[in-house]
Each structure stands twice: as structure tokens, then as C-alpha cells.
Amino acid sequence: MTKNFIKHLLFTCISLLSISSYGQNLIPNPSFEDYHEATRGHAHLDNLKEWYNTNQNKPKTLYGTPDHMFINENQPLNGIKDNFSPRTGQSVLGVITYMQRVVNYREYASIKLSKVLRKGEKYQFTAYISSGNKVAYGGIATNGLGFAFTNEKLKQNIYEPLLSVSPQYQLEDIFYATGWTKVTFSFVAEEAIKYLTIGNFKDDLQTDLKYINYDIDPQCYIYVDDLSLVHIPSDTPPEEEKKQEPEIVVEQQEVEVDEEPEKVTEEQPKVPETLVYEDRPVENQSSIYITTYSITLQIWDDKTIDGDIVSIFWNGEHIIEYYELTAKKKKFKVTYEPGKENRLILYAHNLGKVPPNTMAVGIKAGKKKRELKIKSDLGKCGAIQFKR
């Protein structure tokens, strides 16, 4: 009787321990609430306990620096509450997945898991991500944010993308949401896994962009909160296994924000339906007198071909939309209209690799031929004024 009781008690304890381990979160400090120092609300990742910057070199030049962002009521950072609201608690992780002014700039945050993931075993990962609300360092939405589980500790030298890493999951569609979006997926460990690294593992050529709002230093900045990694028992009944399909699921989570969460995908147009230049001041950079009404124009990039993307306006209407300038001249015609502004306006969608956005314009009106240039940036539009 005593032996049976002891056996039963031992079996019960083992079962409870097993169930507990299956539900255990294997990511330390998963909500980023455990930190060393309460600064004004913006600190580098080193301020978080357990987490570390994948770049351990810390060169004197520019290098990847993921952030610890948090609400500090005692020493508030101006405007930080307007940018984001943590899903839970006071803290979040912040990473840049794309920077316009620095080619292939990436930030990665890493952590050592509390237990080694066993080869051949299945695990469920969950995270919540947000673009915030018109945050500083924002302005651009991208795809590419990934979660990589690896056996080896990843290393970044300066700010380069870790292209040799294949994350178990990454955003294939352009992501933008002012509220919190739940990302969850399951995977089978192909080796013993010790580390998790978060960031964009694509280079700039593979990363798709969408401009959301104006910023003087356009970047894609993503907040991350409330991570979870749990082991899925191998003896899970078939019915429960079925519930895990598909293995990668991205779903929206309602949160208390001023506006509804929104997700932008590649299926939506990369160019807004109505491109306007009225939200930027227009500067007449040159003028030309003509004697005819018909004007033939050619546009091209006569400097470094650096990916300048433009839209061209004439008398308030689109002539060319979202066009990438090259050395090849693009030819089109416009008509001078008395009583209208008759300005050729260059609207810059980016700054290319060599700011500002510069376009050469060949003009032929009757016998008059001229070559002029227009320069635009993300704060103002350049223009050529036509007079008659």
C-alpha cells in the first residue's frame, strides 16, 4: 500500500514537472522589464539584463545599436509617450531594420535561451511587434524582420546584414501597424539551439519599402514586446497538433491606441493613390522663357546612378509617377497653359545613395534648347518655372 502510494505520488510529481516544463517560457526577460538603470526612456540594449547587442565590437565609427525603449515617469523623454505604448509593462525592444542614409545598415538583438532546444523537438514562438505612431527614426515601412534560433552565437562586425543566417521566420510582406500585431509560428529544431537573434537578415536589395510619413532621417523602426518560446510535447494528440497548422500565423491583436492597427502588405500599392506636393514647400530653382506652347522634355540622372525615385508634376497633375532615374533619357511632352503656374516640379520619394535627389532636364521649345537641373529632398520640392 505504501509502495503503491509512493509510486503514485512520484508519477504525479513527474507528470506535473513535465507539464510545467512544456509551458515554461524559454526566453529570459521576455517583456524587457528587467533593466539596469532607469534613464530618460531611451537606452542602448546593454541596459537590458540578459539581452545583448549582436555587435560586440563597438567600433568608434557608426555601428548597429538596438534600443531599450521605456516609459519613465520620473525622467520623461519628451514625446516618447506619443510614439509608443508598451503592450504590457513599461519597456520594449527597438530595432532599425532599414536606414536610408546608410546602405545595408542593420541592428540585431540577441539572447541566450534559458534551456538548450533539443534537436527534432517542436517549439512554439510568439512575439508582438509595432511600428509605433509616427516615431522619430521612422517614416518607412519594410518587410524582413526575422527571428533566428541558432546553435552558435551570431556576431556582427559593424552594421552589416547577417546574410548567411536563415531565420526560422521573417516578414515577407511590408509591415506597418500603429498598434500591436501578434506574430506566432512553430518550428522543429534542426540542431541543438542556444540563442535567439532578432533583426532584418535581408540586404537592401531584398528589402521592400513603403514611405509612410515624412522624417528628416527616414528609417524603419520596429518595437518588439512580450516574447514567448515554449516546447510542444511530441505526444500531443493529433487533434491538438492540427490546431498548430499552419505553422506560421500572423494575426492582429486589438490594443488601446488612438487609431486602429493597420498592416500594409505588398499586395497594396507601393505608391499612394494620390501623390501631392502641397505638403512640401516648392522652390523655383531656375526659370526659362519660351515662345511656343508645345514643350518637349527629357529627364535623366547625370550624376551617380544611385536609385533616385521621383514623381514629376506639371500644372498640378502627374506627368510621371514613382520613376527611378537612370542615365537613359526619358522623353515626354507638356503644354504651356496661360493662366496656370506652368512649373515642372520634382517630388523626391527618396534621397538615393548620394543625397539630395538630383535630376537633369533637357528642354526643347521651338528653337530654344536648354539643359537645367532640379534638386529635391524629403523636405522640399525643386521646380523649373516656364514663362512666356
Tab-separated table of C-alpha atoms in Angstrom:
chain	number	residue	atom	x	y	z
A	1	MET	CA	0.000	0.000	0.000
A	2	THR	CA	2.791	2.337	0.974
A	3	LYS	CA	4.831	1.384	-2.112
A	4	ASN	CA	1.854	1.981	-4.398
A	5	PHE	CA	1.201	5.316	-2.749
A	6	ILE	CA	4.828	6.371	-3.195
A	7	LYS	CA	4.775	5.220	-6.827
A	8	HIS	CA	1.578	7.159	-7.460
A	9	LEU	CA	2.971	10.263	-5.761
A	10	LEU	CA	6.226	10.033	-7.729
A	11	PHE	CA	4.355	9.582	-11.003
A	12	THR	CA	2.153	12.586	-10.205
A	13	CYS	CA	5.154	14.759	-9.370
A	14	ILE	CA	6.955	13.768	-12.585
A	15	SER	CA	3.807	14.462	-14.616
A	16	LEU	CA	3.353	17.884	-13.028
A	17	LEU	CA	7.011	18.711	-13.591
A	18	SER	CA	6.735	17.594	-17.213
A	19	ILE	CA	3.589	19.677	-17.801
A	20	SER	CA	5.259	22.655	-16.138
A	21	SER	CA	8.329	22.362	-18.391
A	22	TYR	CA	6.152	22.194	-21.507
A	23	GLY	CA	4.547	25.536	-20.590
A	24	GLN	CA	7.762	27.218	-19.466
A	25	ASN	CA	8.859	30.311	-21.379
A	26	LEU	CA	12.429	29.596	-22.511
A	27	ILE	CA	13.240	33.278	-23.216
A	28	PRO	CA	14.665	35.182	-20.234
A	29	ASN	CA	13.420	38.735	-19.656
A	30	PRO	CA	10.775	38.252	-22.381
A	31	SER	CA	8.989	41.574	-21.837
A	32	PHE	CA	12.158	43.664	-21.358
A	33	GLU	CA	11.104	44.822	-17.886
A	34	ASP	CA	14.331	43.818	-16.105
A	35	TYR	CA	16.955	46.514	-16.715
A	36	HIS	CA	19.995	48.022	-15.012
A	37	GLU	CA	19.223	51.739	-14.914
A	38	ALA	CA	16.151	53.957	-15.309
A	39	THR	CA	17.333	56.560	-17.824
A	40	ARG	CA	15.063	59.114	-19.505
A	41	GLY	CA	13.364	56.456	-21.630
A	42	HIS	CA	15.872	55.679	-24.393
A	43	ALA	CA	18.904	53.498	-23.703
A	44	HIS	CA	21.041	51.070	-25.681
A	45	LEU	CA	20.332	47.349	-25.425
A	46	ASP	CA	23.132	46.887	-22.872
A	47	ASN	CA	20.759	48.428	-20.334
A	48	LEU	CA	18.573	45.297	-20.507
A	49	LYS	CA	19.515	42.280	-18.413
A	50	GLU	CA	20.111	39.016	-20.329
A	51	TRP	CA	19.823	40.710	-23.762
A	52	TYR	CA	22.892	41.887	-25.673
A	53	ASN	CA	23.823	43.671	-28.887
A	54	THR	CA	24.828	41.125	-31.548
A	55	ASN	CA	27.596	43.579	-32.387
A	56	GLN	CA	30.041	43.173	-29.507
A	57	ASN	CA	32.885	45.047	-31.214
A	58	LYS	CA	31.606	48.574	-30.516
A	59	PRO	CA	33.871	50.341	-33.020
A	60	LYS	CA	34.308	54.093	-32.766
A	61	THR	CA	32.580	54.561	-36.102
A	62	LEU	CA	28.872	54.007	-36.730
A	63	TYR	CA	27.678	50.551	-35.659
A	64	GLY	CA	24.377	48.777	-35.035
A	65	THR	CA	22.791	49.787	-31.722
A	66	PRO	CA	19.373	48.273	-30.898
A	67	ASP	CA	17.496	50.118	-28.153
A	68	HIS	CA	15.793	49.679	-24.811
A	69	MET	CA	12.767	51.986	-25.012
A	70	PHE	CA	10.667	52.529	-21.915
A	71	ILE	CA	8.315	54.909	-20.129
A	72	ASN	CA	9.995	56.664	-17.206
A	73	GLU	CA	7.554	58.886	-15.334
A	74	ASN	CA	10.326	60.396	-13.177
A	75	GLN	CA	12.596	61.451	-16.064
A	76	PRO	CA	10.332	61.553	-19.133
A	77	LEU	CA	11.841	61.896	-22.591
A	78	ASN	CA	9.791	64.495	-24.487
A	79	GLY	CA	7.374	62.941	-26.961
A	80	ILE	CA	8.160	59.317	-26.134
A	81	LYS	CA	4.606	58.610	-24.902
A	82	ASP	CA	3.258	59.867	-28.227
A	83	ASN	CA	5.463	57.405	-30.123
A	84	PHE	CA	4.562	54.125	-28.489
A	85	SER	CA	2.681	52.414	-25.705
A	86	PRO	CA	4.170	49.117	-24.465
A	87	ARG	CA	1.825	46.176	-24.872
A	88	THR	CA	2.458	45.265	-21.238
A	89	GLY	CA	4.605	46.865	-18.565
A	90	GLN	CA	6.863	49.828	-19.296
A	91	SER	CA	9.552	48.531	-21.681
A	92	VAL	CA	10.051	47.325	-25.253
A	93	LEU	CA	12.895	46.424	-27.607
A	94	GLY	CA	13.511	48.758	-30.567
A	95	VAL	CA	15.438	47.810	-33.737
A	96	ILE	CA	16.162	49.540	-37.047
A	97	THR	CA	15.561	47.184	-39.986
A	98	TYR	CA	16.441	49.707	-42.715
A	99	MET	CA	18.174	53.109	-42.859
A	100	GLN	CA	18.012	55.248	-45.979
A	101	ARG	CA	21.197	57.278	-45.428
A	102	VAL	CA	23.414	54.242	-44.638
A	103	VAL	CA	23.424	51.392	-47.148
A	104	ASN	CA	22.720	47.953	-45.619
A	105	TYR	CA	22.530	49.257	-42.048
A	106	ARG	CA	21.128	46.625	-39.656
A	107	GLU	CA	20.596	46.239	-35.911
A	108	TYR	CA	20.289	42.883	-34.130
A	109	ALA	CA	19.319	41.963	-30.572
A	110	SER	CA	20.360	38.580	-29.158
A	111	ILE	CA	19.744	36.481	-26.048
A	112	LYS	CA	20.851	33.096	-24.723
A	113	LEU	CA	17.869	30.834	-24.089
A	114	SER	CA	17.292	29.500	-20.581
A	115	LYS	CA	17.425	25.911	-21.943
A	116	VAL	CA	19.021	24.338	-24.995
A	117	LEU	CA	16.400	23.416	-27.587
A	118	ARG	CA	16.613	19.715	-28.416
A	119	LYS	CA	17.146	18.560	-31.989
A	120	GLY	CA	13.969	17.099	-33.518
A	121	GLU	CA	11.667	18.693	-30.926
A	122	LYS	CA	8.912	21.149	-31.796
A	123	TYR	CA	8.624	24.655	-30.309
A	124	GLN	CA	6.093	27.474	-30.454
A	125	PHE	CA	7.278	31.109	-30.644
A	126	THR	CA	5.167	34.235	-30.131
A	127	ALA	CA	6.040	37.934	-30.259
A	128	TYR	CA	4.215	41.233	-30.587
A	129	ILE	CA	5.506	43.917	-32.943
A	130	SER	CA	4.527	47.524	-33.704
A	131	SER	CA	5.663	50.434	-35.861
A	132	GLY	CA	4.623	52.938	-33.208
A	133	ASN	CA	2.914	56.216	-34.015
A	134	LYS	CA	4.997	58.364	-36.381
A	135	VAL	CA	8.105	57.711	-34.304
A	136	ALA	CA	11.386	59.538	-34.549
A	137	TYR	CA	13.706	57.426	-36.693
A	138	GLY	CA	10.582	56.265	-38.541
A	139	GLY	CA	8.908	57.212	-41.798
A	140	ILE	CA	9.446	53.940	-43.681
A	141	ALA	CA	7.788	50.516	-43.500
A	142	THR	CA	9.624	47.394	-44.700
A	143	ASN	CA	9.477	43.637	-44.775
A	144	GLY	CA	12.323	41.449	-43.493
A	145	LEU	CA	12.100	41.452	-39.692
A	146	GLY	CA	13.185	37.951	-38.694
A	147	PHE	CA	13.634	35.671	-35.685
A	148	ALA	CA	16.648	33.356	-35.910
A	149	PHE	CA	17.264	30.470	-33.497
A	150	THR	CA	20.857	29.257	-33.730
A	151	ASN	CA	23.333	26.960	-32.030
A	152	GLU	CA	26.221	29.377	-32.413
A	153	LYS	CA	26.392	32.903	-31.054
A	154	LEU	CA	25.925	35.272	-34.005
A	155	LYS	CA	28.389	38.119	-34.491
A	156	GLN	CA	28.052	41.418	-36.336
A	157	ASN	CA	31.228	43.381	-37.146
A	158	ILE	CA	29.901	46.894	-37.767
A	159	TYR	CA	26.321	47.286	-39.056
A	160	GLU	CA	26.258	44.821	-41.968
A	161	PRO	CA	23.295	42.450	-42.567
A	162	LEU	CA	23.843	38.841	-41.467
A	163	LEU	CA	23.047	37.340	-44.869
A	164	SER	CA	24.390	33.874	-44.063
A	165	VAL	CA	21.728	33.360	-41.389
A	166	SER	CA	18.391	31.727	-42.308
A	167	PRO	CA	15.822	32.760	-39.687
A	168	GLN	CA	13.025	30.340	-38.840
A	169	TYR	CA	10.611	33.157	-39.639
A	170	GLN	CA	10.735	36.580	-41.293
A	171	LEU	CA	8.193	39.086	-42.552
A	172	GLU	CA	7.828	38.624	-46.303
A	173	ASP	CA	5.270	41.439	-46.655
A	174	ILE	CA	5.798	45.102	-45.863
A	175	PHE	CA	4.712	45.658	-42.263
A	176	TYR	CA	3.157	48.765	-40.740
A	177	ALA	CA	0.905	48.854	-37.663
A	178	THR	CA	0.479	51.597	-35.062
A	179	GLY	CA	-0.927	49.070	-32.585
A	180	TRP	CA	0.452	45.693	-31.575
A	181	THR	CA	0.417	42.769	-34.018
A	182	LYS	CA	0.851	39.186	-32.849
A	183	VAL	CA	3.378	37.037	-34.723
A	184	THR	CA	3.336	33.326	-33.878
A	185	PHE	CA	4.848	30.272	-35.544
A	186	SER	CA	6.083	26.794	-34.668
A	187	PHE	CA	9.249	25.053	-35.844
A	188	VAL	CA	11.216	21.861	-35.333
A	189	ALA	CA	14.761	22.371	-34.061
A	190	GLU	CA	17.172	21.046	-36.695
A	191	GLU	CA	20.036	21.136	-34.200
A	192	ALA	CA	20.654	21.925	-30.555
A	193	ILE	CA	19.701	25.622	-30.287
A	194	LYS	CA	21.026	28.039	-27.680
A	195	TYR	CA	20.409	31.572	-28.975
A	196	LEU	CA	17.679	33.851	-30.384
A	197	THR	CA	18.551	36.847	-32.577
A	198	ILE	CA	16.045	39.450	-33.830
A	199	GLY	CA	16.568	41.745	-36.846
A	200	ASN	CA	16.391	42.037	-40.640
A	201	PHE	CA	18.509	39.329	-42.292
A	202	LYS	CA	17.913	40.652	-45.846
A	203	ASP	CA	20.090	43.218	-47.616
A	204	ASP	CA	18.702	46.457	-49.077
A	205	LEU	CA	18.078	44.888	-52.495
A	206	GLN	CA	15.857	42.218	-50.919
A	207	THR	CA	14.098	44.630	-48.575
A	208	ASP	CA	10.871	46.188	-49.872
A	209	LEU	CA	9.962	49.716	-48.764
A	210	LYS	CA	6.934	51.926	-48.355
A	211	TYR	CA	7.152	55.578	-47.272
A	212	ILE	CA	4.602	56.259	-44.541
A	213	ASN	CA	5.314	59.800	-43.321
A	214	TYR	CA	7.985	62.467	-43.654
A	215	ASP	CA	11.086	62.270	-41.457
A	216	ILE	CA	14.392	64.092	-41.778
A	217	ASP	CA	16.278	60.783	-41.383
A	218	PRO	CA	13.974	58.105	-42.873
A	219	GLN	CA	14.315	54.650	-41.327
A	220	CYS	CA	12.217	51.626	-40.489
A	221	TYR	CA	11.969	51.313	-36.712
A	222	ILE	CA	10.093	48.395	-35.138
A	223	TYR	CA	9.127	47.844	-31.498
A	224	VAL	CA	9.039	44.294	-30.069
A	225	ASP	CA	7.344	43.168	-26.848
A	226	ASP	CA	6.143	40.085	-24.921
A	227	LEU	CA	8.139	37.202	-26.397
A	228	SER	CA	7.348	33.576	-25.660
A	229	LEU	CA	9.003	30.276	-26.605
A	230	VAL	CA	7.521	27.015	-25.330
A	231	HIS	CA	8.164	23.357	-26.039
A	232	ILE	CA	5.375	21.416	-27.771
A	233	PRO	CA	5.257	17.845	-26.414
A	234	SER	CA	5.879	15.145	-29.004
A	235	ASP	CA	2.980	13.110	-27.597
A	236	THR	CA	0.471	15.860	-28.377
A	237	PRO	CA	-2.800	14.291	-29.634
A	238	PRO	CA	-3.397	14.610	-33.402
A	239	GLU	CA	-6.340	16.985	-32.815
A	240	GLU	CA	-4.125	19.406	-30.937
A	241	GLU	CA	-1.333	19.075	-33.481
A	242	LYS	CA	-3.810	20.074	-36.161
A	243	LYS	CA	-4.529	23.309	-34.333
A	244	GLN	CA	-0.924	24.352	-34.878
A	245	GLU	CA	-1.395	24.473	-38.650
A	246	PRO	CA	-0.371	26.483	-40.491
A	247	GLU	CA	2.939	26.639	-38.684
A	248	ILE	CA	3.391	30.350	-39.372
A	249	VAL	CA	0.491	32.604	-38.419
A	250	VAL	CA	0.429	36.380	-38.222
A	251	GLU	CA	-2.671	37.824	-36.670
A	252	GLN	CA	-3.810	41.237	-35.433
A	253	GLN	CA	-4.306	41.910	-31.710
A	254	GLU	CA	-6.602	44.731	-30.614
A	255	VAL	CA	-4.936	47.241	-28.303
A	256	GLU	CA	-5.775	50.608	-26.830
A	257	VAL	CA	-4.338	53.078	-29.322
A	258	ASP	CA	-5.647	56.229	-30.944
A	259	GLU	CA	-6.050	54.540	-34.290
A	260	GLU	CA	-6.804	51.044	-35.450
A	261	PRO	CA	-3.838	48.747	-36.094
A	262	GLU	CA	-3.055	48.523	-39.742
A	263	LYS	CA	-0.903	46.189	-41.763
A	264	VAL	CA	0.473	47.139	-45.139
A	265	THR	CA	1.289	44.262	-47.458
A	266	GLU	CA	2.953	44.057	-50.833
A	267	GLU	CA	-0.437	43.447	-52.411
A	268	GLN	CA	-1.315	47.056	-51.582
A	269	PRO	CA	0.171	49.653	-53.946
A	270	LYS	CA	3.628	50.869	-53.075
A	271	VAL	CA	2.643	54.310	-54.305
A	272	PRO	CA	-0.155	56.286	-52.644
A	273	GLU	CA	-3.183	56.666	-54.899
A	274	THR	CA	-2.845	60.441	-54.794
A	275	LEU	CA	0.660	61.845	-54.715
A	276	VAL	CA	0.634	65.534	-53.764
A	277	TYR	CA	3.458	68.004	-53.382
A	278	GLU	CA	1.486	70.624	-51.458
A	279	ASP	CA	2.736	69.180	-48.174
A	280	ARG	CA	6.258	70.338	-49.071
A	281	PRO	CA	7.365	73.862	-49.981
A	282	VAL	CA	8.217	74.296	-53.682
A	283	GLU	CA	11.349	76.239	-54.606
A	284	ASN	CA	11.830	77.711	-58.090
A	285	GLN	CA	15.465	76.831	-58.784
A	286	SER	CA	15.572	78.157	-62.349
A	287	SER	CA	13.327	79.713	-64.989
A	288	ILE	CA	13.160	79.717	-68.781
A	289	TYR	CA	11.358	81.948	-71.290
A	290	ILE	CA	9.755	80.216	-74.270
A	291	THR	CA	7.866	81.369	-77.338
A	292	THR	CA	5.856	78.211	-78.114
A	293	TYR	CA	3.130	76.283	-76.310
A	294	SER	CA	4.465	72.790	-77.009
A	295	ILE	CA	7.441	71.747	-74.866
A	296	THR	CA	9.477	68.549	-75.237
A	297	LEU	CA	11.258	67.387	-72.093
A	298	GLN	CA	13.836	64.733	-71.287
A	299	ILE	CA	14.819	63.694	-67.756
A	300	TRP	CA	17.726	61.559	-66.513
A	301	ASP	CA	20.290	61.170	-63.744
A	302	ASP	CA	23.508	62.751	-64.999
A	303	LYS	CA	25.453	62.108	-61.795
A	304	THR	CA	25.986	58.884	-59.866
A	305	ILE	CA	23.185	56.434	-60.643
A	306	ASP	CA	22.098	55.921	-57.035
A	307	GLY	CA	18.442	54.864	-57.180
A	308	ASP	CA	16.721	58.286	-57.090
A	309	ILE	CA	12.949	57.732	-57.265
A	310	VAL	CA	10.789	60.674	-58.351
A	311	SER	CA	7.374	61.826	-59.435
A	312	ILE	CA	7.003	64.748	-61.873
A	313	PHE	CA	4.188	67.301	-61.752
A	314	TRP	CA	3.096	69.831	-64.361
A	315	ASN	CA	0.332	72.316	-63.556
A	316	GLY	CA	-0.749	70.263	-60.536
A	317	GLU	CA	-1.061	66.959	-62.381
A	318	HIS	CA	1.068	63.835	-62.522
A	319	ILE	CA	3.201	63.551	-65.623
A	320	ILE	CA	5.366	60.710	-64.330
A	321	GLU	CA	4.724	58.664	-61.195
A	322	TYR	CA	7.249	56.866	-58.999
A	323	TYR	CA	10.003	56.670	-61.614
A	324	GLU	CA	13.606	55.623	-60.934
A	325	LEU	CA	16.077	57.914	-62.691
A	326	THR	CA	18.813	56.308	-64.799
A	327	ALA	CA	21.418	57.509	-67.291
A	328	LYS	CA	18.922	56.786	-70.062
A	329	LYS	CA	16.882	59.852	-71.029
A	330	LYS	CA	13.102	59.594	-70.667
A	331	LYS	CA	11.226	61.760	-73.171
A	332	PHE	CA	7.735	63.294	-72.839
A	333	LYS	CA	5.786	66.417	-73.817
A	334	VAL	CA	3.869	69.091	-71.888
A	335	THR	CA	1.807	72.084	-72.999
A	336	TYR	CA	2.141	75.657	-71.739
A	337	GLU	CA	-1.238	76.853	-70.456
A	338	PRO	CA	-1.803	80.607	-69.994
A	339	GLY	CA	-3.125	81.485	-66.528
A	340	LYS	CA	-1.602	78.435	-64.863
A	341	GLU	CA	1.626	78.068	-62.893
A	342	ASN	CA	3.480	76.157	-65.650
A	343	ARG	CA	6.073	74.709	-63.318
A	344	LEU	CA	7.893	71.410	-63.680
A	345	ILE	CA	8.061	70.109	-60.099
A	346	LEU	CA	10.306	67.286	-58.886
A	347	TYR	CA	8.872	65.307	-55.955
A	348	ALA	CA	11.512	63.090	-54.288
A	349	HIS	CA	10.415	59.747	-52.842
A	350	ASN	CA	13.898	59.034	-51.507
A	351	LEU	CA	17.367	60.560	-51.434
A	352	GLY	CA	19.174	57.786	-53.251
A	353	LYS	CA	22.591	56.768	-52.046
A	354	VAL	CA	24.000	60.268	-52.631
A	355	PRO	CA	21.585	62.960	-51.316
A	356	PRO	CA	19.857	65.067	-52.436
A	357	ASN	CA	17.678	63.700	-55.227
A	358	THR	CA	19.024	65.387	-58.416
A	359	MET	CA	17.538	65.278	-61.904
A	360	ALA	CA	18.800	66.677	-65.198
A	361	VAL	CA	16.161	68.158	-67.527
A	362	GLY	CA	16.581	68.658	-71.276
A	363	ILE	CA	14.180	71.294	-72.641
A	364	LYS	CA	13.216	71.926	-76.252
A	365	ALA	CA	10.646	74.628	-77.007
A	366	GLY	CA	10.660	75.701	-80.665
A	367	LYS	CA	14.244	76.585	-81.487
A	368	LYS	CA	15.259	77.024	-77.866
A	369	LYS	CA	17.218	74.198	-76.235
A	370	ARG	CA	18.432	74.162	-72.659
A	371	GLU	CA	19.676	71.716	-70.027
A	372	LEU	CA	18.787	72.523	-66.423
A	373	LYS	CA	18.857	70.660	-63.114
A	374	ILE	CA	16.396	70.256	-60.260
A	375	LYS	CA	17.271	69.192	-56.726
A	376	SER	CA	14.719	67.926	-54.199
A	377	ASP	CA	14.812	66.270	-50.803
A	378	LEU	CA	12.219	64.913	-48.404
A	379	GLY	CA	11.558	68.402	-47.017
A	380	LYS	CA	11.062	70.466	-50.166
A	381	CYS	CA	10.485	70.182	-53.914
A	382	GLY	CA	12.607	71.810	-56.593
A	383	ALA	CA	10.991	73.318	-59.698
A	384	ILE	CA	11.659	74.965	-63.057
A	385	GLN	CA	9.400	77.921	-63.880
A	386	PHE	CA	8.325	78.302	-67.528
A	387	LYS	CA	7.404	81.828	-68.698
A	388	ARG	CA	6.044	83.151	-71.951
